[in-house]
CSV table of C-alpha atoms and ligand atoms in Angstrom, one decimal:
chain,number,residue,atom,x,y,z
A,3,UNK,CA,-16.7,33.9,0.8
A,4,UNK,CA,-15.8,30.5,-1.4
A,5,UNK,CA,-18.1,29.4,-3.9
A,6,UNK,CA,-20.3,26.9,-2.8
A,7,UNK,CA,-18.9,23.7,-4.3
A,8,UNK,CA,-21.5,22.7,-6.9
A,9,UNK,CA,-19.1,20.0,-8.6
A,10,UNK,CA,-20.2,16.2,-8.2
A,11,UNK,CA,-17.7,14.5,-7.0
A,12,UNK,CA,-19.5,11.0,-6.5
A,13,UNK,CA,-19.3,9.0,-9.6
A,14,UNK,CA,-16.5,9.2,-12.0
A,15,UNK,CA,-13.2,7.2,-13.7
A,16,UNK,CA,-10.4,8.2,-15.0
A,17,UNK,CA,-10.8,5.1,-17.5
A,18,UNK,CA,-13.9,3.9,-17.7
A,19,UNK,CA,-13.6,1.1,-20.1
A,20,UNK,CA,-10.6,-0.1,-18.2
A,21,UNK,CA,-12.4,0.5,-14.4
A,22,UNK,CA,-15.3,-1.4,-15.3
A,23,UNK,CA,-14.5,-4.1,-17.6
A,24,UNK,CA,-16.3,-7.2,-17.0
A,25,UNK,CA,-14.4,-9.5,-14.6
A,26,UNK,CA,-13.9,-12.4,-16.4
A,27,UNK,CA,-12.1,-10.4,-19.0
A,28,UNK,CA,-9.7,-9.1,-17.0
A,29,UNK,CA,-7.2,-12.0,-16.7
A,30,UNK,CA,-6.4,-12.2,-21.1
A,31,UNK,CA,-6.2,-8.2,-20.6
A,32,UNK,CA,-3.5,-8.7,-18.1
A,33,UNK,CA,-2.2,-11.6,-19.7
A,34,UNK,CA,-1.8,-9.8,-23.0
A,35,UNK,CA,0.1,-6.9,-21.2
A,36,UNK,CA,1.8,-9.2,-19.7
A,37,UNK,CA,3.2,-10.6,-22.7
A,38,UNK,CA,4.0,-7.1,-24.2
A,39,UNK,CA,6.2,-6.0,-20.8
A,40,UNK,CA,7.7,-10.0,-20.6
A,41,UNK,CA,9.1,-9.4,-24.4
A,42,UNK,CA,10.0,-5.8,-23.5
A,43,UNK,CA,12.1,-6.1,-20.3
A,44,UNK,CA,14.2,-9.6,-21.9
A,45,UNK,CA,15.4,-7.5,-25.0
A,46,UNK,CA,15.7,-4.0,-22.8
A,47,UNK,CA,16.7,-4.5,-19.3
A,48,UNK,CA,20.0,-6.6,-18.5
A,49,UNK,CA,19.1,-7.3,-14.8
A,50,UNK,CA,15.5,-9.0,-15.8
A,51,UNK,CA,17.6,-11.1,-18.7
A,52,UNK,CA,19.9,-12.5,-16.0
A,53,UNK,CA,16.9,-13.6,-13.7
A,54,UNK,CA,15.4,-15.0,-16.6
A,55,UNK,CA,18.6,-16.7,-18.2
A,56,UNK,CA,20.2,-17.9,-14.6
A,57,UNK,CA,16.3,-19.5,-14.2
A,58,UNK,CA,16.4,-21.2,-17.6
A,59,UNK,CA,13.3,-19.4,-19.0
A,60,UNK,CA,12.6,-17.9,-22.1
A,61,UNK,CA,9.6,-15.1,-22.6
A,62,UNK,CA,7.5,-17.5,-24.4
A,63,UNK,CA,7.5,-19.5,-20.6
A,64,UNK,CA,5.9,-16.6,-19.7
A,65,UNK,CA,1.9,-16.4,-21.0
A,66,UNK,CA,-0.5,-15.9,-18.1
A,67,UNK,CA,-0.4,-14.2,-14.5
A,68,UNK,CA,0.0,-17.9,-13.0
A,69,UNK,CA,3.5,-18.7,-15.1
A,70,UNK,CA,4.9,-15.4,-12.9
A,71,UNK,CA,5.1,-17.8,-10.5
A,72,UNK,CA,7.9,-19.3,-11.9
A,73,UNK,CA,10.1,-15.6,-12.1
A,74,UNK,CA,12.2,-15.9,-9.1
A,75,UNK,CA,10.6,-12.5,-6.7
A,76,UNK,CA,12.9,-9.9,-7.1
A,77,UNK,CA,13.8,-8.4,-3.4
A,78,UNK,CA,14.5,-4.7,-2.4
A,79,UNK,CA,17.7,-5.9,-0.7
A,80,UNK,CA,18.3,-7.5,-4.0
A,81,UNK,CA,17.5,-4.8,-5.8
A,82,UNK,CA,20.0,-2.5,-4.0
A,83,UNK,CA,23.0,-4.9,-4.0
A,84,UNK,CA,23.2,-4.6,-8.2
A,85,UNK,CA,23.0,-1.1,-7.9
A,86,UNK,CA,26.0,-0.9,-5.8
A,87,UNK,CA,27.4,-3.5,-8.9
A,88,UNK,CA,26.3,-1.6,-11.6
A,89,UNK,CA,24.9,1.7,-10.8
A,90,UNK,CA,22.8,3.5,-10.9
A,91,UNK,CA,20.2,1.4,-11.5
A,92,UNK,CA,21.6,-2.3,-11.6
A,93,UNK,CA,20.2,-2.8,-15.2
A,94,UNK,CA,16.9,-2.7,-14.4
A,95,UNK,CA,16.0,0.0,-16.6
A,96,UNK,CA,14.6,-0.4,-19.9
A,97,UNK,CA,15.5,2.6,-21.7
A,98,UNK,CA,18.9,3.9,-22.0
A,99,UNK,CA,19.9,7.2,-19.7
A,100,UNK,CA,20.1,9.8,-22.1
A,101,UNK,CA,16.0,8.9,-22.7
A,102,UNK,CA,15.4,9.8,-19.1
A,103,UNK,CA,13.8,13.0,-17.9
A,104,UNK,CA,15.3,12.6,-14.6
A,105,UNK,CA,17.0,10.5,-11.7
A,106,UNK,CA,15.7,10.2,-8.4
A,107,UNK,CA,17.3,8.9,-5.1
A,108,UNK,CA,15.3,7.6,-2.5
A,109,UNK,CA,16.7,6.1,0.9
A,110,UNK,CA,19.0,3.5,0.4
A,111,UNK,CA,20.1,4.7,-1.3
A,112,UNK,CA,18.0,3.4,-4.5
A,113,UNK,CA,18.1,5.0,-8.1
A,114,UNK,CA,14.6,5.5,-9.9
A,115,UNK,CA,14.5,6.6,-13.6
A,116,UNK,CA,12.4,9.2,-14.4
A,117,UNK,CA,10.8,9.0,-17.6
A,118,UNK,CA,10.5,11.6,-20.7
A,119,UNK,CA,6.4,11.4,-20.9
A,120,UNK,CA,4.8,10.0,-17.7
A,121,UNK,CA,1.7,7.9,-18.6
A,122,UNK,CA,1.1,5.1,-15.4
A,123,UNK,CA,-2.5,5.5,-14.3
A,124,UNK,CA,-2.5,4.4,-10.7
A,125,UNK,CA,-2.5,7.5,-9.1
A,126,UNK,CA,-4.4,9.6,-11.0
A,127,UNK,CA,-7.1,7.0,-11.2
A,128,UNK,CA,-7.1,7.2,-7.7
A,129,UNK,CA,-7.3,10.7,-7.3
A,130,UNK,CA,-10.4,10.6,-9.8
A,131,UNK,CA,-11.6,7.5,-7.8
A,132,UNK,CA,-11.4,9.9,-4.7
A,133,UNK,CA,-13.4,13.0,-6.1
A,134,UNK,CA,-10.6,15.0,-8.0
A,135,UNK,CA,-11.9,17.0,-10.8
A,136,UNK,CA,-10.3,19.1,-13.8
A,137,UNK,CA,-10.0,22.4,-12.5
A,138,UNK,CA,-9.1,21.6,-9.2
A,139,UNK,CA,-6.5,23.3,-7.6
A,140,UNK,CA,-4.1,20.9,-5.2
A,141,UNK,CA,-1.6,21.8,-2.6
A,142,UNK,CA,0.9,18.9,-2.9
A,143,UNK,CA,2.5,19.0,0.5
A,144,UNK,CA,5.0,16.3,0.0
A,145,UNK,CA,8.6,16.4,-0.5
A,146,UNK,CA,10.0,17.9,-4.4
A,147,UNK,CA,13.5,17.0,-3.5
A,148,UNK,CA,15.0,13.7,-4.7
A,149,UNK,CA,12.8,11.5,-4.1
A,150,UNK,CA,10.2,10.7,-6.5
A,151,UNK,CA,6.7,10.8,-5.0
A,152,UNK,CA,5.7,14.5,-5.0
A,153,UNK,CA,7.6,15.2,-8.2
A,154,UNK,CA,7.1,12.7,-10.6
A,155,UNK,CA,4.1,10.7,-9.7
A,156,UNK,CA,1.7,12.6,-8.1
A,157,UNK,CA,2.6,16.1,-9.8
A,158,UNK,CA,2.7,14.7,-13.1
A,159,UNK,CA,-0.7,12.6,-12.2
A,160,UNK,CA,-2.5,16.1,-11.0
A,161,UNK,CA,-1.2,17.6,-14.7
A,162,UNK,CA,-2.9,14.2,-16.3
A,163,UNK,CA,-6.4,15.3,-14.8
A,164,UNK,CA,-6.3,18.5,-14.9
A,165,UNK,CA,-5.6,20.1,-11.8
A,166,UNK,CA,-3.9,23.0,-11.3
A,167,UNK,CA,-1.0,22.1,-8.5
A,168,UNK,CA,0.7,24.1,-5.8
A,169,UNK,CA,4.3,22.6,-5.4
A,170,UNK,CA,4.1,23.6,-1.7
A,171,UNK,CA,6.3,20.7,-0.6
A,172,UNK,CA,7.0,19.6,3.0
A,173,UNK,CA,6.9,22.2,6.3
A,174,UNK,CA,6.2,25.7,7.3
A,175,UNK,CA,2.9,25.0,8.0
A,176,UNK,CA,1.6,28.9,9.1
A,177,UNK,CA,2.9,29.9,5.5
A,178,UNK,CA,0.7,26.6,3.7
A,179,UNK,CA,-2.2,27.8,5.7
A,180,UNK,CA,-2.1,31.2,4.1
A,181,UNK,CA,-1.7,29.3,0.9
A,182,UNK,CA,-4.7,27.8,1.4
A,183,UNK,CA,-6.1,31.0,2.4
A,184,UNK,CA,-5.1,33.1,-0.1
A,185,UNK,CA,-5.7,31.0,-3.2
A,186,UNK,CA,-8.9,28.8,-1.8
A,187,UNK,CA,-7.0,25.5,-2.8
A,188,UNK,CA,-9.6,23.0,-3.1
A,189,UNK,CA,-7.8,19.6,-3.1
A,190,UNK,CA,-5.0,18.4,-0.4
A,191,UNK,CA,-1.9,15.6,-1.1
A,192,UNK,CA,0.1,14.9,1.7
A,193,UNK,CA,0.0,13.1,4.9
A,194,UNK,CA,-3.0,12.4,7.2
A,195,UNK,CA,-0.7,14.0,10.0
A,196,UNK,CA,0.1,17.3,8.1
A,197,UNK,CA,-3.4,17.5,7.4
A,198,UNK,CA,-4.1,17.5,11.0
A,199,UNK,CA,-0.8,19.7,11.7
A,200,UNK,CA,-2.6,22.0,9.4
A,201,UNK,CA,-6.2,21.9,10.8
A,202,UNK,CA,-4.4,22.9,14.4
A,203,UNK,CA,-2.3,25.6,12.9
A,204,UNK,CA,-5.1,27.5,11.2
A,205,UNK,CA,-6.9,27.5,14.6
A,206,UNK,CA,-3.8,28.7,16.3
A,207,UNK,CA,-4.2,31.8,13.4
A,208,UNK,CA,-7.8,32.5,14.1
A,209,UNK,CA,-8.8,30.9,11.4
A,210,UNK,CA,-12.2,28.8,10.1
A,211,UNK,CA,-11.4,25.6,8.1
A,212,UNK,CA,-14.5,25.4,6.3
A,213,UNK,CA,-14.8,29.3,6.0
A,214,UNK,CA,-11.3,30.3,5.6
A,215,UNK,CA,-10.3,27.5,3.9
A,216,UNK,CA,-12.0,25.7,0.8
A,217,UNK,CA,-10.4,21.9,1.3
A,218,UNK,CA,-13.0,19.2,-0.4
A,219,UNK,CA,-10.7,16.3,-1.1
A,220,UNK,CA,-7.6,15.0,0.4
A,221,UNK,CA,-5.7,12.2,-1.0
A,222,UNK,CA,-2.6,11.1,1.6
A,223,UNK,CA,-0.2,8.3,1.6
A,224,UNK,CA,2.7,7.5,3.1
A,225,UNK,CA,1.7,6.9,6.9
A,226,UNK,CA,-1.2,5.0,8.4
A,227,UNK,CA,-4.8,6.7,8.3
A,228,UNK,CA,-6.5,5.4,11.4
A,229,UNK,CA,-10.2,5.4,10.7
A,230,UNK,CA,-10.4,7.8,14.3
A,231,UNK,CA,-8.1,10.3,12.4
A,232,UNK,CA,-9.8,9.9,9.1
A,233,UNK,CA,-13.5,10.8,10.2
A,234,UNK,CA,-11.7,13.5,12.4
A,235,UNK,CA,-10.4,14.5,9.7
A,236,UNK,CA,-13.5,14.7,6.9
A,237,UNK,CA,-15.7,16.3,9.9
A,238,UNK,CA,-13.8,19.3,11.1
A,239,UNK,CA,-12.7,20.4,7.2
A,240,UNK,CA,-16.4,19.3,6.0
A,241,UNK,CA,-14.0,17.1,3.3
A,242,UNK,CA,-13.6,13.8,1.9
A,243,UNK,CA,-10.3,11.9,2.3
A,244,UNK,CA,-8.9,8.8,0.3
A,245,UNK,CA,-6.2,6.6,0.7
A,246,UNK,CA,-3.3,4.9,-1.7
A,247,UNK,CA,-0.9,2.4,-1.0
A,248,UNK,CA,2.6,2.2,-3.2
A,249,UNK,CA,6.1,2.3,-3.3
A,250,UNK,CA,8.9,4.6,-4.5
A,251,UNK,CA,10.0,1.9,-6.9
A,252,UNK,CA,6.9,0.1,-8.1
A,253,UNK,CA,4.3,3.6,-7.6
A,254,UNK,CA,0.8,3.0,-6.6
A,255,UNK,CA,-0.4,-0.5,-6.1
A,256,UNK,CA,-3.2,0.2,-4.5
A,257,UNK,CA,-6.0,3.3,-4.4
A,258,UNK,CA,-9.8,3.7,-2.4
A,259,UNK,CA,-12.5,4.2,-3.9
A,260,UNK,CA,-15.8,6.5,-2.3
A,261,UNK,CA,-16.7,3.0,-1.1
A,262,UNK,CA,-13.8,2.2,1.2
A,263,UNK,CA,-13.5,-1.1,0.5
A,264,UNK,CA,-9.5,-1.9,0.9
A,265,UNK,CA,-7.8,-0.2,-2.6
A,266,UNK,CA,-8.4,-1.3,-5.9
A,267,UNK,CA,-5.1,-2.5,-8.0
A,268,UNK,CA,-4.3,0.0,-10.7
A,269,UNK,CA,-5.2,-1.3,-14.4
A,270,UNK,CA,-1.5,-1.2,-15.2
A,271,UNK,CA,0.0,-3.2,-12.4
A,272,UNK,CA,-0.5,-7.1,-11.4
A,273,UNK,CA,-0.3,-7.4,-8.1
A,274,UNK,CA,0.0,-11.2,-7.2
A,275,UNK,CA,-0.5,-12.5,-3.4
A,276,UNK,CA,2.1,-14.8,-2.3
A,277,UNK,CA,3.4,-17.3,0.3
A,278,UNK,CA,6.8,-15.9,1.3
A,279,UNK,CA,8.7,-19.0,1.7
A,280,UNK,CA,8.1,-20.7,-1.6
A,281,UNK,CA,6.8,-17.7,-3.8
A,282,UNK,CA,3.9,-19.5,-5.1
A,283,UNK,CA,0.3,-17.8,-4.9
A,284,UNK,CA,-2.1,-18.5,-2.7
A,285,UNK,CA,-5.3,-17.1,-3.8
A,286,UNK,CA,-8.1,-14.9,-3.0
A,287,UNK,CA,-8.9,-14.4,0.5
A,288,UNK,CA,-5.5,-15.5,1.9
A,289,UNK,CA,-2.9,-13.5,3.7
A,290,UNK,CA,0.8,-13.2,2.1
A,291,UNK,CA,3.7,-11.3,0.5
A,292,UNK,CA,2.5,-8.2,-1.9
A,293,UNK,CA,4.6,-8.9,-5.2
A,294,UNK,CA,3.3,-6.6,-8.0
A,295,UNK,CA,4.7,-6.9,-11.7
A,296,UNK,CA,4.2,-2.9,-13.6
A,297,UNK,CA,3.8,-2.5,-17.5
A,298,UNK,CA,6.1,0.4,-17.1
A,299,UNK,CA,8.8,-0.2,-20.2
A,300,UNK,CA,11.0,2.9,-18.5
A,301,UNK,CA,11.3,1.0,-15.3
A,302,UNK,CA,9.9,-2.6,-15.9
A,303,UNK,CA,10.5,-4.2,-12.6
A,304,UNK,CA,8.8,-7.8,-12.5
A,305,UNK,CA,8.1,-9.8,-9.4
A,306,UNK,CA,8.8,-7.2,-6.9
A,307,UNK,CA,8.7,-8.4,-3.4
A,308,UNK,CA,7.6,-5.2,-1.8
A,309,UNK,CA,8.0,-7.0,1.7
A,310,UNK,CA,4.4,-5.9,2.6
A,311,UNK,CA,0.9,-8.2,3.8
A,312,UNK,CA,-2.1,-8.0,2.3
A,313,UNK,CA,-5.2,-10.2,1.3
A,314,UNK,CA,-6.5,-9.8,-2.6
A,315,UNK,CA,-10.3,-10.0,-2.6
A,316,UNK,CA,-11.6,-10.2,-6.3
A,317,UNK,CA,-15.4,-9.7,-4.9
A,318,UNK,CA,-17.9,-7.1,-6.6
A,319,UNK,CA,-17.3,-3.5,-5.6
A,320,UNK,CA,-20.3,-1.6,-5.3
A,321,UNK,CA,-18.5,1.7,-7.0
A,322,UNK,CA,-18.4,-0.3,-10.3
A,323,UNK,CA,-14.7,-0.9,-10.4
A,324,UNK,CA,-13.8,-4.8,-11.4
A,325,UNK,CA,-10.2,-4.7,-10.1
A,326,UNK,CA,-9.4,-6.4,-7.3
A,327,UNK,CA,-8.4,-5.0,-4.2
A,328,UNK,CA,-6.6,-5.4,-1.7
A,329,UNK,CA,-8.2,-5.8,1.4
A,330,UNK,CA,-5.5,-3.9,3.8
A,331,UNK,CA,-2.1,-4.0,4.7
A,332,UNK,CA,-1.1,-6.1,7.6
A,333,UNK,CA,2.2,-5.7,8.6
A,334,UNK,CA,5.6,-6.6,7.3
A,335,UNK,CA,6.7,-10.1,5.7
A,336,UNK,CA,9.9,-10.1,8.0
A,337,UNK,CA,7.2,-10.0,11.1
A,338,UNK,CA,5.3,-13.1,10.3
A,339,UNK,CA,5.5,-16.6,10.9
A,340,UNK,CA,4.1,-20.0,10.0
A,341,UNK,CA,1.9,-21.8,12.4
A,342,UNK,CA,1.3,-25.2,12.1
A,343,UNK,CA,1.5,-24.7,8.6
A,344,UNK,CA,-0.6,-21.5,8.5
A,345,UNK,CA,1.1,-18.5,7.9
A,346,UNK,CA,0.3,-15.4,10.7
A,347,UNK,CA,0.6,-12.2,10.5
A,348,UNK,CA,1.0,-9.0,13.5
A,349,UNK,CA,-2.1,-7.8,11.9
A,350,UNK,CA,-3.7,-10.8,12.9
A,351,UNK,CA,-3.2,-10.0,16.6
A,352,UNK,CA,-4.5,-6.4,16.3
A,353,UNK,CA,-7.5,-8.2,14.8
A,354,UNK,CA,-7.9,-10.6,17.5
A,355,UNK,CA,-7.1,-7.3,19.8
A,356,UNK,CA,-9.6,-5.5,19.1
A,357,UNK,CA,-12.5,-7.9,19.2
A,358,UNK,CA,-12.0,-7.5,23.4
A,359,UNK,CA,-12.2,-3.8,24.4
A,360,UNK,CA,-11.0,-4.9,28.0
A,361,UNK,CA,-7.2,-5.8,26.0
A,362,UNK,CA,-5.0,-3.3,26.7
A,363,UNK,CA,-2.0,-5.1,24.8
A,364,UNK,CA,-0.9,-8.7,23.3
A,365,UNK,CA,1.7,-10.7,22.1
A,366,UNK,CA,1.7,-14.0,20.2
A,367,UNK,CA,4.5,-16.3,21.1
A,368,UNK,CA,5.1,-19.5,19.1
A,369,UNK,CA,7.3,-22.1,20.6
A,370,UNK,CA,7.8,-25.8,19.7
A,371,UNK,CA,7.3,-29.1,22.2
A,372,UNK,CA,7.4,-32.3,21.1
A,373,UNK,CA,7.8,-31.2,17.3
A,374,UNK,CA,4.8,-29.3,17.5
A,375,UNK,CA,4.1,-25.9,17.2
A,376,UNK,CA,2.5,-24.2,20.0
A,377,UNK,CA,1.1,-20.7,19.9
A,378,UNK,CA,0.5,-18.5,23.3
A,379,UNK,CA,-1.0,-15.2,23.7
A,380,UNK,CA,0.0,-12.7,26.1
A,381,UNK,CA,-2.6,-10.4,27.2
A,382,UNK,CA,-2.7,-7.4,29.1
A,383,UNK,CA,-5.9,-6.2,30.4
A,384,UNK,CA,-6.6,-2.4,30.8
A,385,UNK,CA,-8.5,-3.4,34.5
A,386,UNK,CA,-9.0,-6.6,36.0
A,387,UNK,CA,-12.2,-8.6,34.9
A,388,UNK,CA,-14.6,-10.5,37.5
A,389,UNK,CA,-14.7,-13.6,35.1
A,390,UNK,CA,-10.9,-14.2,33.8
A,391,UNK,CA,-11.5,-17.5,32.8
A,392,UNK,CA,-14.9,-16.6,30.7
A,393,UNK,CA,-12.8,-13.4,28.9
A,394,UNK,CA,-10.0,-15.8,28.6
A,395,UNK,CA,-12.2,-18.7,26.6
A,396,UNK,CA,-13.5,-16.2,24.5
A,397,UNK,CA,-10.2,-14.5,23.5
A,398,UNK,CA,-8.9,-18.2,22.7
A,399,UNK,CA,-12.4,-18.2,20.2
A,400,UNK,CA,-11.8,-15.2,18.6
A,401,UNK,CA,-7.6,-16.3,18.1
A,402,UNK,CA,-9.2,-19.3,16.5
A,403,UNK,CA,-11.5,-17.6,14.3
A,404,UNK,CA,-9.2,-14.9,13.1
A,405,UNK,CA,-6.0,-17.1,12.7
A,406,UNK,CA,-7.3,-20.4,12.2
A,407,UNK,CA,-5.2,-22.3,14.5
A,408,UNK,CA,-5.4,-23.0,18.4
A,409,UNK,CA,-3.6,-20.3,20.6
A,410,UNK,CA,-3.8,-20.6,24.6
A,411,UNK,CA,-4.4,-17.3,26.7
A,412,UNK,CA,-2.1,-16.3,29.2
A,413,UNK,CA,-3.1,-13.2,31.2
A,414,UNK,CA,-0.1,-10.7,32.3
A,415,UNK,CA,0.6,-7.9,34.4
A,416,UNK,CA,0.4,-4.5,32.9
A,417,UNK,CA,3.8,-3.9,31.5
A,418,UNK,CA,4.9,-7.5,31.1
A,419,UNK,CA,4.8,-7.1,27.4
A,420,UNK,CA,7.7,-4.9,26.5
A,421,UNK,CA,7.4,-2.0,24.6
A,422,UNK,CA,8.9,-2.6,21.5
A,423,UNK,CA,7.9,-6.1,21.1
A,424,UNK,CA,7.2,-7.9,18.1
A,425,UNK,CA,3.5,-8.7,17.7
A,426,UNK,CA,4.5,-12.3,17.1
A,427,UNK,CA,7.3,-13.7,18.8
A,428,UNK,CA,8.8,-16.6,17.1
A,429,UNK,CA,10.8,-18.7,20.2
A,430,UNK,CA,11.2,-22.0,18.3
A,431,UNK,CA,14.5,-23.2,18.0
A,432,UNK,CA,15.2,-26.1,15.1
A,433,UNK,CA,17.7,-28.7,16.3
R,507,LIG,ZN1,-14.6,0.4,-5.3
């Protein structure tokens, strides 16, 4: 029989002082970081010297979160062209090679530098933030080859808190289950679907999750976590599950909290929100480009378009944390379009989507007449309705309160939306 698990895993930080400073500190604690990484990178890493040089600006341009604005964004695309020029990295390290640990490759393919001591708190604050414990023992199902995820971040992040870690990697899942089995892992890293893959595999083995097993905390990444599959999830192992958002190049932007409340930005990243088109920031509460700036001196990659949509809320969080967070991803940058002036997102039509169970699908599509912008959705019911018109005025309320801007409603026959349709068309043409 496991113990029973006596350990709260409620309340806790992995730096307090940092988690829960007061709010209207944070911005000359950034700032001053800021500084510090500004200075570093223009002495240290050729690649961030050219942006700066080829944009006519000098560190001291650089004093507050707002003057990033004027940093040209730094693109993945961008990224990968001056490592082809000047590999492997394209001079945006900020060490020399011989003081790296190690190099990783991720698709691309893109060069990471691995550092000597590994110090960046995102993760392992989230894992903390999640219910991880010194002691614990983790099965880190992700992938040790290569790439950089399992290996350097969240390995070395389990070894920060003091977790014992199981370098079980990808597959096999009979042979994980006996893992689990045998040594009564408490703590899971991977993907929501291996999780699931795994909670279907013991049963296949005549197993008990919560008997035979001992898993308390899961903290995945990498895919989408449906709330269906999360509370699917937490009920059938009896465990809690949190969710990070990052990148291989930038790490974790992003990390839940108990309170699920979007993810909280680490304390060592600045994650600015961003019109795509002109770079600028647009503030709380609006949708735009996720372009985060790290204080990490091995790898000190500023302005990095990560291509992704999210809102930043800086409200209160009721677990104490003062970050802000953002609120959840919407979709991709390249999938998005301006209305009108107003930028929309594909998330935006899930939203709208889901507000009328009787949708079974929709598509925006934008078009111009008379040098205007016109927006009209496609929607497929799942049956027909006895009031169209009546469903159809409400879905053109709800496209109005979610997007801001007028959309007709145009009903269509099952199928008429193809499968692999973009959320958002965009059908103007510019003459
Ligand atoms: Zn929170």
């Amino acid at each position: 029989m496991p113990k029973p698990e006596v350990m709260d895993r409620t309340v806790g930080f992995l730096k307090k002082n940092l988690e829960t400073m007061l709010q209207k500190k944070r911005p000359e604690y950034l700032n001053q970081k800021l500084r510090g990484v500004i200075q570093y990178a223009y002495k240290n890493s050729q690649a961030f010297k050219n942006k700066m040089d080829s944009a006519g600006l000098k560190p001291k341009d650089i004093q507050t979160i707002k003057d990033l604005e004027k940093i040209p964004i730094t693109k993945k695309t961008e990224l990968m062209e001056l490592q082809k020029k000047n590999p492997p990295f394209g001079g945006f390290e900020g060490v020399p090679i011989t003081e790296l640990r190690r190099i990783f490759i991720s698709p691309g393919p893109i060069y990471e530098p691995g550092e000597m001591e590994y110090t960046e708190l995102g993760w392992a604050q989230g894992m903390v933030a999640a219910g991880f414990r010194p002691g614990d023992m983790a099965i880190n199902t992700f992938s040790y080859h290569m790439v950089p995820f399992a290996l350097q971040m969240i390995d070395n992040s389990l070894h920060q808190i003091g977790c014992v870690t199981i370098p079980a990697g990808i597959g096999n899942t009979e042979q994980q289950v006996n893992i689990l089995k045998t040594l009564k892992a408490n703590t899971y890293f991977g993907t929501p679907s291996f999780l699931l893959n795994i909670a279907e595999k013991t049963g296949e083995m005549g197993l008990d999750l919560r008997k035979d097993l001992n898993l308390k905390v899961g903290f995945v990444a990498a895919e989408m976590l449906p709330e269906s599959l999360r509370s699917k999830l937490e009920q059938k192992f009896e465990m809690i599950i949190r969710q990070a958002y990052g990148t291989a190049d930038i790490r974790c932007l992003g990390y839940e909290c108990l309170k699920k409340n979007g993810v909280h930005v680490p304390d060592d990243k600045i994650v600015e929100i961003v019109d795509p088109s002109t770079g600028k920031q647009v503030g709380p509460g609006k949708a735009g480009e996720i372009v985060a700036t790290t204080f990490n001196k091995v790898y000190p990659l500023i302005r990095f378009g990560t291509g992704d949509l999210s809102v930043l809320t800086e409200t209160a969080c009721p677990c104490g944390r003062t970050s802000p967070r953002l609120v959840k991803i919407l979709g991709r940058v390249d999938q998005a379009t301006k209305v009108r002036g107003l930028f929309i997102h594909p998330g935006q039509a899930d939203d709208v989507a889901s507000k009328h169970p009787q949708i079974s699908k929709v598509q925006g599509i934008v078009t111009r007449k008379e040098h205007k912008d016109e927006m009209t959705f496609q929607v497929e019911l799942k049956e027909e309705v006895s009031q169209p018109e009546k469903l159809k005025n409400e879905i053109e309320q709800s496209i109005r309160d979610v997007m801001k801007v007028r959309g007709g409603v145009q009903f269509v026959l099952k199928g008429a939306i193809p499968a692999e349709a973009n959320k958002i068309e965009d059908r103007r043409t510019w003459e």
